[in-house]
Short mmCIF file of N, CA and C in Angstrom, two decimals:
data_model
loop_
_atom_site.label_atom_id
_atom_site.label_comp_id
_atom_site.label_asym_id
_atom_site.label_seq_id
_atom_site.Cartn_x
_atom_site.Cartn_y
_atom_site.Cartn_z
N UNK C 1375 329.38 -59.47 88.79
CA UNK C 1375 328.47 -58.89 87.74
C UNK C 1375 329.07 -59.10 86.17
N UNK C 1376 328.28 -58.70 85.65
CA UNK C 1376 328.59 -59.24 83.83
C UNK C 1376 328.92 -57.88 83.04
N UNK C 1377 329.32 -58.01 82.12
CA UNK C 1377 329.91 -56.66 81.15
C UNK C 1377 329.31 -57.41 79.94
N UNK C 1378 328.31 -56.34 79.08
CA UNK C 1378 327.61 -56.74 77.90
C UNK C 1378 328.37 -55.63 76.70
N UNK C 1379 328.50 -56.28 75.61
CA UNK C 1379 328.76 -55.63 74.37
C UNK C 1379 328.07 -55.94 73.02
N UNK C 1380 327.06 -55.36 72.73
CA UNK C 1380 326.28 -55.74 71.16
C UNK C 1380 326.95 -55.34 70.02
N UNK C 1381 326.88 -55.98 68.86
CA UNK C 1381 327.33 -55.79 67.82
C UNK C 1381 326.44 -56.23 66.50
N UNK C 1382 326.88 -56.13 65.46
CA UNK C 1382 326.03 -56.64 64.16
C UNK C 1382 324.88 -55.38 63.92
N UNK C 1383 324.63 -54.49 64.61
CA UNK C 1383 323.59 -53.58 63.92
C UNK C 1383 324.43 -52.81 62.59
N UNK C 1384 323.29 -52.05 62.07
CA UNK C 1384 323.97 -51.36 60.59
C UNK C 1384 322.53 -51.19 60.09
N UNK C 1385 322.70 -50.87 58.49
CA UNK C 1385 321.74 -50.39 58.05
C UNK C 1385 321.31 -51.18 56.84
N UNK C 1386 319.94 -51.91 56.65
CA UNK C 1386 319.72 -52.64 55.98
C UNK C 1386 318.46 -52.94 55.23
N UNK C 1387 318.01 -52.96 54.10
CA UNK C 1387 316.94 -53.00 53.31
C UNK C 1387 315.51 -53.56 54.17
N UNK C 1388 314.29 -52.93 53.69
CA UNK C 1388 313.33 -53.60 54.37
C UNK C 1388 313.01 -55.12 53.55
N UNK C 1389 312.71 -56.36 54.48
CA UNK C 1389 312.96 -57.53 53.76
C UNK C 1389 313.83 -58.30 54.23
N UNK C 1390 315.03 -57.23 54.58
CA UNK C 1390 316.34 -58.21 54.43
C UNK C 1390 316.49 -58.50 56.48
N UNK C 1391 317.69 -59.07 56.30
CA UNK C 1391 318.26 -59.93 57.90
C UNK C 1391 319.26 -59.08 58.41
N UNK C 1392 319.21 -59.01 59.81
CA UNK C 1392 320.56 -58.99 60.31
C UNK C 1392 320.81 -59.94 61.61
N UNK C 1393 321.90 -60.02 62.07
CA UNK C 1393 322.51 -60.96 63.22
C UNK C 1393 322.61 -60.12 64.13
N UNK C 1394 322.47 -59.85 65.34
CA UNK C 1394 323.21 -59.27 66.64
C UNK C 1394 323.43 -59.98 67.10
N UNK C 1395 324.79 -59.49 67.98
CA UNK C 1395 325.61 -60.58 68.74
C UNK C 1395 325.63 -59.56 70.10
N UNK C 1396 325.67 -60.37 71.22
CA UNK C 1396 325.73 -59.82 72.43
C UNK C 1396 326.96 -60.61 73.19
N UNK C 1397 328.24 -60.04 73.49
CA UNK C 1397 329.14 -60.54 74.01
C UNK C 1397 329.42 -60.35 75.41
N UNK C 1398 329.30 -61.27 76.37
CA UNK C 1398 329.40 -61.18 77.84
C UNK C 1398 330.93 -61.58 78.36
N UNK C 1399 331.30 -60.51 79.25
CA UNK C 1399 332.49 -61.13 80.28
C UNK C 1399 332.23 -61.04 81.53
N UNK C 1400 333.24 -61.32 82.13
CA UNK C 1400 332.74 -61.03 83.92
C UNK C 1400 332.41 -62.35 84.39
N UNK C 1401 331.22 -62.28 85.15
CA UNK C 1401 330.47 -63.30 85.78
C UNK C 1401 330.21 -64.30 84.84
N UNK C 1402 329.92 -65.67 85.30
CA UNK C 1402 329.89 -66.90 84.56
C UNK C 1402 328.25 -66.51 83.48
N UNK C 1403 328.56 -66.23 82.21
CA UNK C 1403 327.28 -65.82 81.31
C UNK C 1403 325.88 -66.71 81.46
N UNK C 1404 326.55 -68.09 81.88
CA UNK C 1404 324.99 -69.31 81.91
C UNK C 1404 324.59 -68.97 83.12
N UNK C 1405 324.93 -68.31 84.26
CA UNK C 1405 324.33 -67.88 85.59
C UNK C 1405 323.11 -66.80 85.29
N UNK C 1406 323.14 -66.36 83.94
CA UNK C 1406 322.35 -64.84 83.48
C UNK C 1406 321.12 -65.36 82.61
N UNK C 1407 319.84 -65.08 82.74
CA UNK C 1407 318.70 -65.22 81.89
C UNK C 1407 319.42 -63.51 80.96
N UNK C 1408 318.64 -63.81 79.85
CA UNK C 1408 319.11 -62.77 78.92
C UNK C 1408 317.93 -62.17 77.93
N UNK C 1409 317.81 -60.85 77.47
CA UNK C 1409 316.69 -60.38 77.15
C UNK C 1409 317.64 -59.11 76.02
N UNK C 1410 316.85 -58.91 74.86
CA UNK C 1410 316.96 -57.77 74.21
C UNK C 1410 315.91 -57.01 74.40
N UNK C 1411 315.94 -55.74 74.10
CA UNK C 1411 315.24 -54.52 74.27
C UNK C 1411 315.38 -53.91 73.01
N UNK C 1412 314.77 -52.87 72.61
CA UNK C 1412 315.02 -51.82 71.64
C UNK C 1412 314.30 -50.71 72.05
N UNK C 1413 315.11 -49.47 71.26
CA UNK C 1413 314.08 -48.28 71.61
C UNK C 1413 314.32 -47.24 70.17
N UNK C 1414 313.53 -46.63 69.70
CA UNK C 1414 313.07 -45.84 68.82
C UNK C 1414 313.29 -44.43 68.87
N UNK C 1415 313.81 -43.44 68.31
CA UNK C 1415 313.55 -41.98 68.75
C UNK C 1415 312.41 -41.79 69.40
N UNK C 1416 312.43 -41.10 70.69
CA UNK C 1416 311.46 -40.28 70.83
C UNK C 1416 310.41 -41.73 71.52
N UNK C 1417 310.66 -42.88 71.69
CA UNK C 1417 309.77 -43.94 72.28
C UNK C 1417 310.52 -44.56 73.30
N UNK C 1418 309.52 -45.31 73.93
CA UNK C 1418 310.15 -45.71 75.47
C UNK C 1418 310.83 -47.09 74.85
N UNK C 1419 311.69 -47.50 75.58
CA UNK C 1419 312.38 -48.88 75.56
C UNK C 1419 311.32 -49.96 75.40
N UNK C 1420 311.70 -50.69 74.65
CA UNK C 1420 310.60 -52.01 74.90
C UNK C 1420 311.02 -53.37 74.54
N UNK C 1421 310.68 -54.46 74.94
CA UNK C 1421 311.26 -55.55 74.95
C UNK C 1421 311.06 -56.25 73.67
N UNK C 1422 311.56 -57.16 73.60
CA UNK C 1422 311.95 -57.89 72.06
C UNK C 1422 311.56 -59.37 72.31
N UNK C 1423 312.88 -59.72 72.51
CA UNK C 1423 312.66 -61.53 73.12
C UNK C 1423 313.20 -61.32 74.10
N UNK C 1424 313.38 -62.76 75.20
CA UNK C 1424 313.93 -63.12 76.48
C UNK C 1424 314.11 -64.51 76.03
N UNK C 1425 315.16 -65.14 77.04
CA UNK C 1425 315.91 -66.13 76.79
C UNK C 1425 316.43 -66.71 78.32
N UNK C 1426 315.79 -67.99 78.49
CA UNK C 1426 316.26 -68.51 79.56
C UNK C 1426 317.94 -68.84 80.11
N UNK C 1427 318.25 -69.27 81.20
CA UNK C 1427 319.60 -69.40 81.36
C UNK C 1427 320.31 -70.59 80.26
N UNK C 1428 319.54 -71.33 80.08
CA UNK C 1428 319.62 -72.66 79.64
C UNK C 1428 319.85 -72.49 78.17
N UNK C 1429 318.77 -71.55 77.80
CA UNK C 1429 318.47 -71.06 76.48
C UNK C 1429 316.95 -71.97 76.11
N UNK C 1430 316.88 -72.86 76.81
CA UNK C 1430 315.31 -73.90 76.28
C UNK C 1430 314.18 -72.97 76.40
N UNK C 1431 314.26 -71.84 77.23
CA UNK C 1431 312.72 -71.42 77.17
C UNK C 1431 313.27 -69.88 76.61
N UNK C 1432 312.04 -69.31 75.80
CA UNK C 1432 312.01 -67.89 74.92
C UNK C 1432 310.77 -67.92 75.19
N UNK C 1433 310.97 -66.07 74.99
CA UNK C 1433 309.52 -65.60 75.15
C UNK C 1433 309.68 -64.21 74.05
N UNK C 1434 308.70 -64.07 73.43
CA UNK C 1434 309.19 -62.84 72.23
C UNK C 1434 307.71 -62.07 72.31
N UNK C 1435 308.33 -60.53 72.24
CA UNK C 1435 306.94 -59.85 72.03
C UNK C 1435 306.34 -60.08 70.40
N UNK C 1436 304.94 -59.64 70.56
CA UNK C 1436 304.22 -60.14 69.48
C UNK C 1436 304.69 -59.79 68.40
N UNK C 1437 305.22 -58.53 67.93
CA UNK C 1437 305.25 -57.93 66.88
C UNK C 1437 306.48 -58.85 65.85
N UNK C 1438 307.32 -59.82 66.76
CA UNK C 1438 308.61 -60.24 66.15
C UNK C 1438 308.29 -61.83 66.09
N UNK C 1439 306.90 -62.10 66.73
CA UNK C 1439 307.02 -63.83 66.52
C UNK C 1439 307.08 -63.96 65.28
N UNK C 1440 307.73 -65.34 64.66
CA UNK C 1440 307.98 -65.77 64.01
C UNK C 1440 308.76 -65.12 62.67
N UNK C 1441 309.53 -64.03 63.17
CA UNK C 1441 310.37 -63.07 62.39
C UNK C 1441 311.75 -62.96 63.23
N UNK C 1442 311.96 -63.12 64.16
CA UNK C 1442 312.96 -62.95 65.21
C UNK C 1442 313.45 -64.18 65.85
N UNK C 1443 314.67 -64.69 65.92
CA UNK C 1443 314.75 -65.90 66.91
C UNK C 1443 316.20 -65.60 67.70
N UNK C 1444 315.57 -65.30 69.06
CA UNK C 1444 316.83 -65.58 70.36
C UNK C 1444 317.51 -66.78 70.32
N UNK C 1445 319.04 -66.82 70.84
CA UNK C 1445 319.63 -67.71 71.26
C UNK C 1445 320.80 -67.41 71.72
N UNK C 1446 321.34 -68.24 72.24
CA UNK C 1446 322.72 -68.31 73.03
C UNK C 1446 323.70 -69.26 72.95
N UNK C 1447 325.03 -69.12 73.05
CA UNK C 1447 325.91 -69.81 73.06
C UNK C 1447 326.73 -69.72 74.45
N UNK C 1448 326.47 -70.63 75.30
CA UNK C 1448 327.24 -70.53 76.82
C UNK C 1448 328.67 -70.75 76.69
N UNK C 1449 329.10 -71.51 75.91
CA UNK C 1449 330.39 -71.74 75.76
C UNK C 1449 331.07 -70.91 74.95
N UNK C 1450 330.40 -70.03 74.41
CA UNK C 1450 331.08 -68.51 73.69
C UNK C 1450 331.04 -67.30 74.44
N UNK C 1451 330.05 -67.39 75.52
CA UNK C 1451 329.88 -65.87 76.52
C UNK C 1451 328.97 -65.51 75.26
N UNK C 1452 327.88 -65.89 74.37
CA UNK C 1452 327.47 -64.63 73.51
C UNK C 1452 325.92 -65.24 72.91
N UNK C 1453 325.35 -64.29 73.25
CA UNK C 1453 323.92 -64.28 72.96
C UNK C 1453 323.56 -63.79 71.20
N UNK C 1454 322.66 -64.00 70.56
CA UNK C 1454 322.13 -63.69 69.10
C UNK C 1454 320.62 -63.37 69.37
N UNK C 1455 320.73 -62.67 68.47
CA UNK C 1455 319.31 -62.19 67.55
C UNK C 1455 319.09 -62.02 66.42
N UNK C 1456 318.80 -63.13 65.76
CA UNK C 1456 318.66 -63.12 64.01
C UNK C 1456 317.29 -62.63 63.95
N UNK C 1457 317.36 -61.78 63.02
CA UNK C 1457 316.54 -60.66 62.54
C UNK C 1457 316.02 -60.83 61.08
N UNK C 1458 314.79 -61.34 60.91
CA UNK C 1458 314.44 -61.44 59.32
C UNK C 1458 313.16 -60.80 59.18
N UNK C 1459 313.01 -60.48 57.76
CA UNK C 1459 311.74 -59.88 57.24
C UNK C 1459 311.64 -58.51 58.15
N UNK C 1460 312.81 -57.66 58.36
CA UNK C 1460 312.78 -56.16 58.90
C UNK C 1460 311.95 -55.30 58.27
N UNK C 1461 311.42 -54.75 58.88
CA UNK C 1461 310.41 -53.43 58.43
C UNK C 1461 310.53 -52.43 58.78
N UNK C 1462 310.65 -51.60 57.99
CA UNK C 1462 311.01 -49.79 57.74
C UNK C 1462 310.31 -49.21 59.08
N UNK C 1463 309.66 -49.70 59.57
CA UNK C 1463 309.30 -49.02 61.03
C UNK C 1463 309.87 -49.65 62.18
N UNK C 1464 310.92 -50.36 62.46
CA UNK C 1464 311.65 -50.59 63.37
C UNK C 1464 313.12 -50.03 63.22
N UNK C 1465 313.53 -48.77 62.83
CA UNK C 1465 314.84 -48.19 63.45
C UNK C 1465 314.88 -48.19 64.64
N UNK C 1466 315.97 -48.62 65.44
CA UNK C 1466 316.02 -48.41 66.90
C UNK C 1466 317.58 -48.61 67.30
N UNK C 1467 317.32 -48.31 68.55
CA UNK C 1467 318.80 -48.99 69.11
C UNK C 1467 318.29 -49.97 69.94
N UNK C 1468 319.21 -51.30 69.66
CA UNK C 1468 318.84 -52.63 70.06
C UNK C 1468 319.85 -52.74 71.45
N UNK C 1469 319.21 -53.19 72.80
CA UNK C 1469 320.14 -53.40 73.69
C UNK C 1469 320.13 -54.88 74.20
N UNK C 1470 321.11 -55.40 74.50
CA UNK C 1470 321.06 -57.01 75.53
C UNK C 1470 321.34 -56.24 76.86
N UNK C 1471 320.43 -57.36 77.66
CA UNK C 1471 320.39 -57.27 79.17
C UNK C 1471 320.54 -58.69 79.78
N UNK C 1472 320.87 -58.24 80.78
CA UNK C 1472 321.44 -59.74 81.62
C UNK C 1472 320.42 -59.78 83.08
N UNK C 1473 319.76 -60.82 83.52
CA UNK C 1473 319.15 -60.82 84.66
C UNK C 1473 319.63 -61.99 85.71
N UNK C 1474 319.54 -61.97 86.69
CA UNK C 1474 319.62 -62.86 87.39
C UNK C 1474 318.78 -63.83 87.97
N UNK C 1475 317.85 -63.43 87.58
CA UNK C 1475 316.34 -63.94 87.88
C UNK C 1475 315.76 -64.32 86.86
N UNK C 1476 314.99 -63.75 85.80
CA UNK C 1476 313.92 -63.91 85.01
C UNK C 1476 314.72 -63.18 83.66
N UNK C 1477 313.93 -64.11 82.28
CA UNK C 1477 313.73 -63.57 80.81
C UNK C 1477 312.54 -62.76 80.83
N UNK C 1478 311.96 -62.06 81.86
CA UNK C 1478 310.51 -61.66 81.30
C UNK C 1478 310.90 -60.28 80.57
N UNK C 1479 309.61 -59.64 80.33
CA UNK C 1479 309.63 -58.33 79.41
C UNK C 1479 309.39 -56.98 80.21
N UNK C 1480 309.95 -57.09 81.67
CA UNK C 1480 310.08 -55.79 82.38
C UNK C 1480 311.60 -55.42 82.21
N UNK C 1481 311.75 -54.23 81.76
CA UNK C 1481 313.22 -53.73 82.01
C UNK C 1481 313.54 -54.03 83.35
N UNK C 1482 312.86 -53.56 84.59
CA UNK C 1482 313.49 -53.51 86.02
C UNK C 1482 313.84 -54.82 86.56
N UNK C 1483 313.63 -56.15 85.76
CA UNK C 1483 313.93 -57.36 85.84
C UNK C 1483 315.40 -57.61 85.53
N UNK C 1484 316.08 -56.92 84.92
CA UNK C 1484 317.41 -56.71 84.01
C UNK C 1484 318.25 -55.92 84.99
N UNK C 1485 319.55 -56.57 85.47
CA UNK C 1485 320.47 -55.57 86.15
C UNK C 1485 321.53 -55.00 85.09
N UNK C 1486 321.94 -55.67 84.28
CA UNK C 1486 322.81 -54.94 83.37
C UNK C 1486 322.42 -55.05 82.02
N UNK C 1487 323.00 -54.28 81.30
CA UNK C 1487 322.93 -53.64 79.82
C UNK C 1487 324.20 -53.37 79.33
N UNK C 1488 323.95 -53.93 77.97
CA UNK C 1488 325.18 -53.04 77.16
C UNK C 1488 325.11 -51.59 76.61
N UNK C 1489 325.66 -51.05 75.83
CA UNK C 1489 325.43 -49.85 75.21
C UNK C 1489 324.80 -49.57 73.97
N UNK C 1490 324.56 -51.31 73.50
CA UNK C 1490 323.30 -50.58 72.18
C UNK C 1490 323.75 -51.03 70.83
N UNK C 1491 323.29 -51.08 70.20
CA UNK C 1491 323.71 -51.10 68.97
C UNK C 1491 322.61 -50.52 67.49
N UNK C 1492 322.74 -49.83 67.02
CA UNK C 1492 322.02 -49.17 66.01
C UNK C 1492 321.44 -50.25 64.99
N UNK C 1493 320.31 -50.05 64.70
CA UNK C 1493 319.67 -51.07 63.47
C UNK C 1493 318.79 -49.94 62.96
N UNK C 1494 319.15 -49.86 61.21
CA UNK C 1494 318.18 -49.03 60.71
C UNK C 1494 317.82 -49.65 59.23
N UNK C 1495 316.33 -49.61 59.30
CA UNK C 1495 315.81 -50.02 58.11
C UNK C 1495 315.40 -49.42 56.99
N UNK C 1496 315.99 -49.63 56.10
CA UNK C 1496 314.94 -48.40 54.94
C UNK C 1496 314.17 -49.08 54.05
N UNK C 1497 313.43 -48.39 53.27
CA UNK C 1497 312.40 -48.73 52.55
C UNK C 1497 312.41 -48.62 51.28
#
């Protein structure tokens, strides 16, 4: 199995940027497809982007296309989420997740989850 720890969250002004990191330990990181999800207060957890094991294939939720970029460095056992042009309606806890099969947009596809990192966007 793999253990995941997110970092990089915080408070940022609308229009600003943040880069989240997800550090993995345990089983070989490169054997997992990865994803980011977020959950705002009172709302369901939602998919943000996903990334294949190699990092060559990505898929993004429509609301973040063109503003967020997912990437990974398998040598460092780390995944990243670069978030630009942040909007004030997106304060949420961001979670990274690992899947042995797919980097799709369904939570059930992911077997391992981090504890989350809070992102708050002020207007």
